[in-house]
Tab-separated table of C-alpha atoms and ligand atoms in Angstrom:
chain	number	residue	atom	x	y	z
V	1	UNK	CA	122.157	95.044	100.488
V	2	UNK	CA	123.917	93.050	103.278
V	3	UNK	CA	120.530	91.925	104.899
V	4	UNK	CA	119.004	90.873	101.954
V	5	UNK	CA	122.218	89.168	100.176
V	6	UNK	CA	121.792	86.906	104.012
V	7	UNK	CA	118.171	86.793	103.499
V	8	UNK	CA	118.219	85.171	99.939
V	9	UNK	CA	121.398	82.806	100.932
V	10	UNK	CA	118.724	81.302	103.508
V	11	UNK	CA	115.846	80.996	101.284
V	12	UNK	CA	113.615	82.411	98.161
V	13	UNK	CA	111.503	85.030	99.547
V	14	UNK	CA	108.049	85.834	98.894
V	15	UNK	CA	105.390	88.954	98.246
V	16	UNK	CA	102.770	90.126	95.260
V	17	UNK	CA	102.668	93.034	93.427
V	18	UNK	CA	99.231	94.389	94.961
V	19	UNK	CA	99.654	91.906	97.314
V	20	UNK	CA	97.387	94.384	99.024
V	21	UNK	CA	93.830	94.652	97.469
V	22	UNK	CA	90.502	93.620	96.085
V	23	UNK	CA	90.959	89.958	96.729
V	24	UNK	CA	91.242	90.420	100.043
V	25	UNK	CA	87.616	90.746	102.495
V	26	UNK	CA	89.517	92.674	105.236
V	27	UNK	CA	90.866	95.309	102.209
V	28	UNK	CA	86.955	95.752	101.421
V	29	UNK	CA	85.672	96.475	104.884
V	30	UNK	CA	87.909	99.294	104.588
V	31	UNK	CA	87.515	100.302	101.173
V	32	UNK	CA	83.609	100.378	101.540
V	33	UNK	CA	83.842	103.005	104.057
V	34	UNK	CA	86.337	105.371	102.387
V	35	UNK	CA	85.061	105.372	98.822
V	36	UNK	CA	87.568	107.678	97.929
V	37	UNK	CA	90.819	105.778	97.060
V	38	UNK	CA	93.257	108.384	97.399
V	39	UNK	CA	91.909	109.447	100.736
V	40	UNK	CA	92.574	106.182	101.442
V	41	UNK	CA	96.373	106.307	100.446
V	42	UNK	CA	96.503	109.773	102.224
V	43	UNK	CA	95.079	108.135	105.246
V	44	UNK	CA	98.262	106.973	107.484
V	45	UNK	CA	96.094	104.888	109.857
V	46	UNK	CA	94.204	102.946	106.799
V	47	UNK	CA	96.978	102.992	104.888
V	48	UNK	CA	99.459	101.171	107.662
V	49	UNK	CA	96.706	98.776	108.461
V	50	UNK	CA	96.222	97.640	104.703
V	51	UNK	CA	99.814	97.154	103.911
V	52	UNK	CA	99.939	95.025	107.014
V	53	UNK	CA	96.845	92.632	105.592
V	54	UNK	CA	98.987	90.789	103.527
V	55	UNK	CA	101.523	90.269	106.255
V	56	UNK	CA	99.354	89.162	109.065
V	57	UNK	CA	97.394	86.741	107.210
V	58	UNK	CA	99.944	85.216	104.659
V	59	UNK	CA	103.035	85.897	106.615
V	60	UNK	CA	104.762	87.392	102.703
V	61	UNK	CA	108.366	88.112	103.617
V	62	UNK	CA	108.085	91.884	102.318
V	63	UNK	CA	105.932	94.612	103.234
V	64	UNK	CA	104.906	96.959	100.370
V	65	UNK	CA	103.391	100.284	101.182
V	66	UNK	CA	100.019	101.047	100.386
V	67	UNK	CA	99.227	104.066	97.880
V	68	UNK	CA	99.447	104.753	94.334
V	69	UNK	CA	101.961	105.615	91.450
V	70	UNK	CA	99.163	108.388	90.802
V	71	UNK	CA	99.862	110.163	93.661
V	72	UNK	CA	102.925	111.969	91.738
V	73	UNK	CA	100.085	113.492	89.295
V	74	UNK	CA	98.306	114.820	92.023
V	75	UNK	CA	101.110	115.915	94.015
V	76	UNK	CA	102.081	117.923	90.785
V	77	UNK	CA	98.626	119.622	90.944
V	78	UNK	CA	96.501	117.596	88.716
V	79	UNK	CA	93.188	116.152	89.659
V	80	UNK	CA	93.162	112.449	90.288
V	81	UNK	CA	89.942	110.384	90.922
V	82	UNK	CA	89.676	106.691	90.903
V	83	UNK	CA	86.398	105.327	89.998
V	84	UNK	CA	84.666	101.994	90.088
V	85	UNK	CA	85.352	99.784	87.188
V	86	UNK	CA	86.491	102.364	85.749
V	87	UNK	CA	89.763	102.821	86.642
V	88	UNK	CA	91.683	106.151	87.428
V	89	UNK	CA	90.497	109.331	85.604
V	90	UNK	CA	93.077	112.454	85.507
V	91	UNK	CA	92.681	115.969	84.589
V	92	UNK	CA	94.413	116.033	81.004
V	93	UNK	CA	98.029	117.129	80.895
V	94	UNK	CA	98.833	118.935	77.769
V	95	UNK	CA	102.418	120.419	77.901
V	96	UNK	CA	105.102	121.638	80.110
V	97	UNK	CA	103.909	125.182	80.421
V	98	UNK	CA	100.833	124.345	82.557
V	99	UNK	CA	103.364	123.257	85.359
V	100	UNK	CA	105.159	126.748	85.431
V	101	UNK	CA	104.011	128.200	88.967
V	102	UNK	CA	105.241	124.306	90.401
V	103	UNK	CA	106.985	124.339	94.046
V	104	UNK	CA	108.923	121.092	94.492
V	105	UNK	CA	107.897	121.982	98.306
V	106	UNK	CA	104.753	122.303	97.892
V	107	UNK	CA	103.918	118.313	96.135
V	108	UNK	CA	106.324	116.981	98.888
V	109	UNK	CA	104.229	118.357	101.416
V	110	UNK	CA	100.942	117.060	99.553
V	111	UNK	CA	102.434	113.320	100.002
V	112	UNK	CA	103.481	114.125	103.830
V	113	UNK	CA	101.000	111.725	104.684
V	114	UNK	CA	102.308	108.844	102.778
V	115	UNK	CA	106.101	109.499	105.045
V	116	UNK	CA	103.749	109.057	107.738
V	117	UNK	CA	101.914	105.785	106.896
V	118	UNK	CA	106.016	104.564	106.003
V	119	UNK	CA	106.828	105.641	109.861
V	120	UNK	CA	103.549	104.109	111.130
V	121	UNK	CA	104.496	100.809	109.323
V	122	UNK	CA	107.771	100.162	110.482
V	123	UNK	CA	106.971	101.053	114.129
V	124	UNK	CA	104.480	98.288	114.161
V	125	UNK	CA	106.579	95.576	111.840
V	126	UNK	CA	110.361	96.838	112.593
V	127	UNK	CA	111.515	93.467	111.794
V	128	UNK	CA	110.358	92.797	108.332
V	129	UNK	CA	111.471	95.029	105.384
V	130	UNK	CA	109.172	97.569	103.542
V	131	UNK	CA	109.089	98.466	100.050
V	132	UNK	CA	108.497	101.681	99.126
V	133	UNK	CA	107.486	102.647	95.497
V	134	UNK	CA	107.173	105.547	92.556
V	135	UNK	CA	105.973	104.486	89.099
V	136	UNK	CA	108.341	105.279	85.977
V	137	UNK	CA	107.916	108.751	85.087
V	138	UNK	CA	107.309	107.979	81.280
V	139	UNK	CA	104.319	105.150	82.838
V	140	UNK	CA	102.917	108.334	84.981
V	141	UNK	CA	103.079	110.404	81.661
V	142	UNK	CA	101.076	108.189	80.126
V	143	UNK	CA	98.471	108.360	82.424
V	144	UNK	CA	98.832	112.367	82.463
V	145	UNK	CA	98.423	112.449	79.302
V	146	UNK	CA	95.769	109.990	78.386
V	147	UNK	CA	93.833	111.335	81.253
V	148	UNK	CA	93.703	107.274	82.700
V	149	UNK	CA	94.301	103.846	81.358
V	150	UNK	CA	94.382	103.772	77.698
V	151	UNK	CA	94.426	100.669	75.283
V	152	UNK	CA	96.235	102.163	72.347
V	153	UNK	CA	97.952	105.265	73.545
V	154	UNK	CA	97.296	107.685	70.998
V	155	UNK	CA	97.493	110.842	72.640
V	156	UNK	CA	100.907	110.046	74.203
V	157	UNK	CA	102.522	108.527	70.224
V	158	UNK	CA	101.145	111.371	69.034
V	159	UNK	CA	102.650	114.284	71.742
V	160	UNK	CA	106.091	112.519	71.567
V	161	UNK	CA	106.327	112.516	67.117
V	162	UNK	CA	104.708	116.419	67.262
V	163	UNK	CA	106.468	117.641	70.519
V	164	UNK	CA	109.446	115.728	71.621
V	165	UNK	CA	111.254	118.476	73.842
V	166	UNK	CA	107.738	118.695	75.669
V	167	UNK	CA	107.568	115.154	76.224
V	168	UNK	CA	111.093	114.923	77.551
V	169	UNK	CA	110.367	118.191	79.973
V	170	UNK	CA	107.015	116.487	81.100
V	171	UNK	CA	109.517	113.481	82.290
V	172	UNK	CA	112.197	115.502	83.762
V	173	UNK	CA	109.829	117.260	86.356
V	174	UNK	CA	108.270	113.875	87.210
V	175	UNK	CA	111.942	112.276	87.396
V	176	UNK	CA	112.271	114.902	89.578
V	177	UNK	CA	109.944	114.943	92.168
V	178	UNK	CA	110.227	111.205	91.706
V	179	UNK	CA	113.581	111.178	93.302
V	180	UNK	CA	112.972	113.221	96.191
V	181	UNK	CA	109.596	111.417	96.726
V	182	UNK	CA	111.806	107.900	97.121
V	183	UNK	CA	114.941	109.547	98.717
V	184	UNK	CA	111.743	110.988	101.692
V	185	UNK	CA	110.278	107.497	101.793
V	186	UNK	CA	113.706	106.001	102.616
V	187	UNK	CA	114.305	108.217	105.504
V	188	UNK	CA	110.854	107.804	107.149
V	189	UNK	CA	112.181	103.876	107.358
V	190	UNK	CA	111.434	101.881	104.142
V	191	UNK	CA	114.117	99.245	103.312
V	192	UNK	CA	114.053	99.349	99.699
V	193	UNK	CA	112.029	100.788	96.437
V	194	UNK	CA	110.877	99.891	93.551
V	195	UNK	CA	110.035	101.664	90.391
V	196	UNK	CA	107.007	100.313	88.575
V	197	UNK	CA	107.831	101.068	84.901
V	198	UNK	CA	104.706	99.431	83.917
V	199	UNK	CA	104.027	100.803	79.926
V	200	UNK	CA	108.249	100.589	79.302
V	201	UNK	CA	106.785	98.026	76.606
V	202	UNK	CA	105.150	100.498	74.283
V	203	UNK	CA	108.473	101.779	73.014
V	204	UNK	CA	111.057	101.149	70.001
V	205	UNK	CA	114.957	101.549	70.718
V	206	UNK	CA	115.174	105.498	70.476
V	207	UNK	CA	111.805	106.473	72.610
V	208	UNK	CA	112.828	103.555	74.843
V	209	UNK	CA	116.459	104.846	75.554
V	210	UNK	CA	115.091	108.293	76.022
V	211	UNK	CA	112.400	107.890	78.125
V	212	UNK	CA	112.460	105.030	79.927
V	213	UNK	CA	116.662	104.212	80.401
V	214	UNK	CA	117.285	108.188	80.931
V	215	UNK	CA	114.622	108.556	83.589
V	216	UNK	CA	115.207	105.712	85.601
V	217	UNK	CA	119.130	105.877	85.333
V	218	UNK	CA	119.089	109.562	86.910
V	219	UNK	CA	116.422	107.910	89.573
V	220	UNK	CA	119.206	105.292	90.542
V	221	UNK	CA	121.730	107.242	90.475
V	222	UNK	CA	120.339	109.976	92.665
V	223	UNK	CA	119.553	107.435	95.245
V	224	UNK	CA	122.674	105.549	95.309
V	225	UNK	CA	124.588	108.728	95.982
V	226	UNK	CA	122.752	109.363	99.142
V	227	UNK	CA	121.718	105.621	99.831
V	228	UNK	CA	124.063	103.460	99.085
V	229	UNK	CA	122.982	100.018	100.272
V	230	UNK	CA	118.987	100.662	99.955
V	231	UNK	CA	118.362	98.258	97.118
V	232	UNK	CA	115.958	99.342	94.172
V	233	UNK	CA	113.619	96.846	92.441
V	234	UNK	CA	113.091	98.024	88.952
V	235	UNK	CA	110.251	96.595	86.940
V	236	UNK	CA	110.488	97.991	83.119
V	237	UNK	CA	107.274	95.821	82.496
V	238	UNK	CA	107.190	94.289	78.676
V	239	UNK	CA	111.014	95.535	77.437
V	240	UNK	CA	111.528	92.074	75.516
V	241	UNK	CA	115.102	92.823	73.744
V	242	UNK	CA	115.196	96.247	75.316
V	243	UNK	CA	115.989	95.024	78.576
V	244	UNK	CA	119.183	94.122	77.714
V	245	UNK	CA	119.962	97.879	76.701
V	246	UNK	CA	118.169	98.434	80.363
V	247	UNK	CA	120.816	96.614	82.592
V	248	UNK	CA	123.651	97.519	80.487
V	249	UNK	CA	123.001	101.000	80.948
V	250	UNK	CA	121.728	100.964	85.166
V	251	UNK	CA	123.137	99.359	87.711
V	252	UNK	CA	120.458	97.282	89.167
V	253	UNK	CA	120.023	95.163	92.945
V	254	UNK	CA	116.797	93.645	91.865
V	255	UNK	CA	114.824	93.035	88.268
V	256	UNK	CA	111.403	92.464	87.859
V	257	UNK	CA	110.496	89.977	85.321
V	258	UNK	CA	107.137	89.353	82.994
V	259	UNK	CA	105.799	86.294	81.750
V	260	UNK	CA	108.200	86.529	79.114
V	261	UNK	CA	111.792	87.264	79.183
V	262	UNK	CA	114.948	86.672	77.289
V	263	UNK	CA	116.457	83.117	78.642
V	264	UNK	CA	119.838	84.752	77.949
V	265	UNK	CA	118.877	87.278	80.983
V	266	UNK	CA	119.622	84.674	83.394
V	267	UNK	CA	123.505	84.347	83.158
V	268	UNK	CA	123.435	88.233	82.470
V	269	UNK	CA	121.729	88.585	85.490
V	270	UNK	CA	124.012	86.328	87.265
V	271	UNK	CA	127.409	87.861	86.197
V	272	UNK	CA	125.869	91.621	87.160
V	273	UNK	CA	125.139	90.079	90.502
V	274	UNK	CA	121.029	91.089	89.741
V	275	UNK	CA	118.575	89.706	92.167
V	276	UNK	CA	115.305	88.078	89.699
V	277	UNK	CA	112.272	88.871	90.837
V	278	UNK	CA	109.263	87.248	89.290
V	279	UNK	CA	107.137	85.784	87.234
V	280	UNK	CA	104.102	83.384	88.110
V	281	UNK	CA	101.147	84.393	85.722
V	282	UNK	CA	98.527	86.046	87.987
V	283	UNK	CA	96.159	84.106	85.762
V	284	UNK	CA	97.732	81.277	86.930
V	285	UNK	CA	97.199	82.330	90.423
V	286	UNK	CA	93.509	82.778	89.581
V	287	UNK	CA	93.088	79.124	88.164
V	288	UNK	CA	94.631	77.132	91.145
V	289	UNK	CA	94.622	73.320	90.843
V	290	UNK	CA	97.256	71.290	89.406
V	291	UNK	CA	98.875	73.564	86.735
V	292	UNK	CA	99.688	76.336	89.530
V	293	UNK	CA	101.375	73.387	91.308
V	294	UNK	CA	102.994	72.660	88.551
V	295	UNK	CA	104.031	76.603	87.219
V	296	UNK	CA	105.154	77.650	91.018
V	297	UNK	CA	107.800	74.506	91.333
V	298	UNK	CA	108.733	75.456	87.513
V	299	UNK	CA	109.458	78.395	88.723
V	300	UNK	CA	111.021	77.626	91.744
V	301	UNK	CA	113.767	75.347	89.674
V	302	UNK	CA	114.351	77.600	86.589
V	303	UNK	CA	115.509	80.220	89.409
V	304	UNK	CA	117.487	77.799	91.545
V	305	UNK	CA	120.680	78.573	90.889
V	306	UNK	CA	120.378	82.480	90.619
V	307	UNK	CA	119.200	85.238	93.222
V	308	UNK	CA	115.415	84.724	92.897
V	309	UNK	CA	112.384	86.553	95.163
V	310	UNK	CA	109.421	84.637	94.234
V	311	UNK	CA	106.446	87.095	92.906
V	312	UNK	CA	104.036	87.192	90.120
V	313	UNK	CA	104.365	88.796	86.666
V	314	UNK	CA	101.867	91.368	87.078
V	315	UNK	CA	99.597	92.563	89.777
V	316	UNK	CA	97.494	89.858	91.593
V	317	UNK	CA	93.670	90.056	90.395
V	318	UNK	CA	90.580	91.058	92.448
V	319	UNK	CA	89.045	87.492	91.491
V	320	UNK	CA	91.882	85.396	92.876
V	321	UNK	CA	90.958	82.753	95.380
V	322	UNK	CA	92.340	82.968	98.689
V	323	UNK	CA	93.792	79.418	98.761
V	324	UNK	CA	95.573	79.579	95.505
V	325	UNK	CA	97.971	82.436	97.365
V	326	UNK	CA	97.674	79.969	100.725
V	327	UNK	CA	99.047	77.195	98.266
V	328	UNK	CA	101.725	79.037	96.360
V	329	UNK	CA	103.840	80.120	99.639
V	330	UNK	CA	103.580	76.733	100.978
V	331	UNK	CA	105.100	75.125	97.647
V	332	UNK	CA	107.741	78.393	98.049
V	333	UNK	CA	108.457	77.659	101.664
V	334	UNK	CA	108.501	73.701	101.332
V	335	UNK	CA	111.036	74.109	98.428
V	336	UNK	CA	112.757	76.640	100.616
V	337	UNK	CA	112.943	73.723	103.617
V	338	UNK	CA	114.397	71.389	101.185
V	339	UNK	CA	117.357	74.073	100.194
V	340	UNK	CA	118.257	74.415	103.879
V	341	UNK	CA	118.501	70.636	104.421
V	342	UNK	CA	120.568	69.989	101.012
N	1	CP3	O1	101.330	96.330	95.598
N	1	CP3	C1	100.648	96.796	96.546
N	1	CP3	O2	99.900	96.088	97.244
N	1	CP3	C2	100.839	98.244	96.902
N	1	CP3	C3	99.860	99.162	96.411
N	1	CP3	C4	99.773	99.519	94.942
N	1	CP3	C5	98.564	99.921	94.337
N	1	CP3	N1	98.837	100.328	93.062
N	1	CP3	C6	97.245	99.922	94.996
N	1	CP3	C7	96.029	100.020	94.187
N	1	CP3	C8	100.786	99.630	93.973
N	1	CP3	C9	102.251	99.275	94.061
N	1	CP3	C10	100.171	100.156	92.796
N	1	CP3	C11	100.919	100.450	91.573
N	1	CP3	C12	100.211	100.920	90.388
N	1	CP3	N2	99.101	101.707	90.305
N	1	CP3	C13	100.667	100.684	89.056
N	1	CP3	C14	101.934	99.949	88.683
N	1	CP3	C15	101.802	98.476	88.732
N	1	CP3	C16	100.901	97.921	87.683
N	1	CP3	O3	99.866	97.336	88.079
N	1	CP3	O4	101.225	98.017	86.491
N	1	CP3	C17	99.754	101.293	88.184
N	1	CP3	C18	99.828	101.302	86.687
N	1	CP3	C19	98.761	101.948	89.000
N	1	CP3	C20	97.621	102.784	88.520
N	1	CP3	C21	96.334	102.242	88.952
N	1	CP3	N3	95.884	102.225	90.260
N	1	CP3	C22	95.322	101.677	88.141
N	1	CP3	C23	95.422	101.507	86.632
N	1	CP3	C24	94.275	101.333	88.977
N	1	CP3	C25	92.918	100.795	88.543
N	1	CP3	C26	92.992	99.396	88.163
N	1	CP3	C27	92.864	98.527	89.376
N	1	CP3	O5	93.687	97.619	89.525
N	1	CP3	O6	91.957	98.795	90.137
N	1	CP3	C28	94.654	101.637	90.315
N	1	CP3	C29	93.865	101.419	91.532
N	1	CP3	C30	94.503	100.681	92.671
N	1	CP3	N4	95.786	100.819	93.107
N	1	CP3	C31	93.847	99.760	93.529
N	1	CP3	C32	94.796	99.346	94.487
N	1	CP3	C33	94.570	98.414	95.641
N	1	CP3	C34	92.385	99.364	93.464
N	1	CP3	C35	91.577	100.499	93.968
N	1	CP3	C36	90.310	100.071	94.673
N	1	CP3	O7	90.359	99.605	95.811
N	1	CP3	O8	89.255	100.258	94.079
């Protein structure tokens, strides 16, 4: 934690979720010839070269990897495809029993490649620190079960009020794997994680304790044992008043933050020692002009006085233009000039 407690005394660092993507001309060379995305994230060479896109042309202060949170699925034997416009598509997952012949060994070895895209990274960018990443297991149930992006979730409400025990088997063997997926990524070199927890918000108080605080305290605790001062960014995406149950119950470095938050987080935050990470409106991002002037310096003073990394609330959007991102890390850095000179 020591280099990046020095790193935000200095100044309020920058990256985007999917800072690495669509928007980006140089990400579709690449993507146009390797149509299939998760040969792309299995492809160390690719893979290292997109997660240094961001880097080289907006100078972001963070690397994060390039891959997937569906990876996990089909490291666990499922089929994954990704199509266009679309979205992902997974082979249904219907209960526990279909995972009965699974070998830990054999899924790690599946995402070997992604260890070597981490090694590939940091050999070429030693200096600047990498995020690695899992999703939340209950977010990768989702898309297990659903078979892909879903609007209203049925299958998964349904499977957790007929089959509860299933469910919470389901989430221990992706906790599982989750952890030694993470612990793997930190010894090839990366510098910190983060756990995108991105459907936390579909859940009342009981589901919400079960499977999303259970699951991602084991996941911090695991690594904290072995990894003491690797921070971990946790994003439970959409927990309104459940957050608060969230950092009472795991002890987190960093916090990702929505559009909307409890105000009373803040000073929370601040007495756990919690680094804020968030939460310009990639919509925001998309329109430009005055009011993303206006929303980054908001931004910029509402986090003043607490830890802050600057980053959107969401991921950024294929359609954003180039020189809204170009304008938000000058506002970022020019406010960060004025906090060295005050
Ligand atoms: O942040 C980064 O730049 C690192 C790479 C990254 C990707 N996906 C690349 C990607 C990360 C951290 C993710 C996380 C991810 N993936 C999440 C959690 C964050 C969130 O957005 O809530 C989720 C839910 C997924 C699952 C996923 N992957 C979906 C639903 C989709 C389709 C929708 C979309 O945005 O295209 C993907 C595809 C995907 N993952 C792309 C990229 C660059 C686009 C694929 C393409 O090039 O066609």
């Amino acid at each position: 934690m020591s280099n990046l407690s020095k790193l935000l005394n200095q100044k309020t660092p920058i990256w985007f979720m999917r800072q690495a993507g669509r928007y980006l001309p140089e990400y579709k060379e690449i993507r146009k010839k390797e149509r299939n995305f998760l040969n792309l994230c299995f492809n160390p060479d690719l893979a290292a070269e997109i997660s240094l896109q961001p880097i080289k042309r907006f100078g972001f202060d963070f690397i994060i990897l390039f891959c997937d949170i569906l990876v996990i699925p089909y490291a666990l034997g499922k089929k994954v495809d990704f199509k266009e416009k679309l979205g992902p598509i997974l082979e249904k997952t219907k209960n526990v029993k279909e995972f009965k012949s699974l070998n830990y060994e054999i899924s790690m070895e599946k995402l070997s490649p992604v260890m070597e895209t981490i090694k590939k990274i940091k050999k070429q960018k030693p200096e600047i620190n990498l995020i690695g990443f899992c999703g939340g297991p209950f977010t990768v149930l989702t898309y297990m079960i659903e078979g892909g992006t879903s609007k209203n979730h049925l299958l998964v409400k349904q499977k957790i009020k007929e089959d509860r025990e299933d469910f919470k088997n389901l989430i221990k063997i992706i906790t599982n794997l989750s952890i030694k997926y993470l612990e793997s990524q930190i010894i090839s070199g990366a510098n910190i994680v983060k756990v995108f927890e991105s459907w936390a918000g579909l859940l009342d108080e009981r589901d919400y304790e079960d499977f999303i605080i259970k699951p991602n305290k084991k996941i911090q605790e695991n690594l904290k044992k072995k990894f003491p001062s690797i921070p971990i960014i946790f994003f439970p995406r959409n927990s309104g008043y459940n957050i608060f149950a969230f950092i009472k119950n795991i002890d987190c470095d960093i916090l990702s933050l929505d559009k909307e938050f409890p105000k009373e987080l803040l000073n929370l935050a601040k007495e756990k020692k919690i680094t804020l990470q968030g939460n310009l409106d990639p919509q925001i991002l998309i329109e430009g002009g005055k009011k993303l002037e206006d929303e980054v310096k908001k931004i910029m003073i509402e986090f003043s006085n607490y830890d802050h990394i600057f980053n959107l609330s969401h991921g950024i959007l294929p359609i954003t233009p180039i020189k809204n991102v170009e304008k938000t890390i000058e506002i970022v850095r020019n406010f960060n000039e004025a906090k060295k000179s005050y």
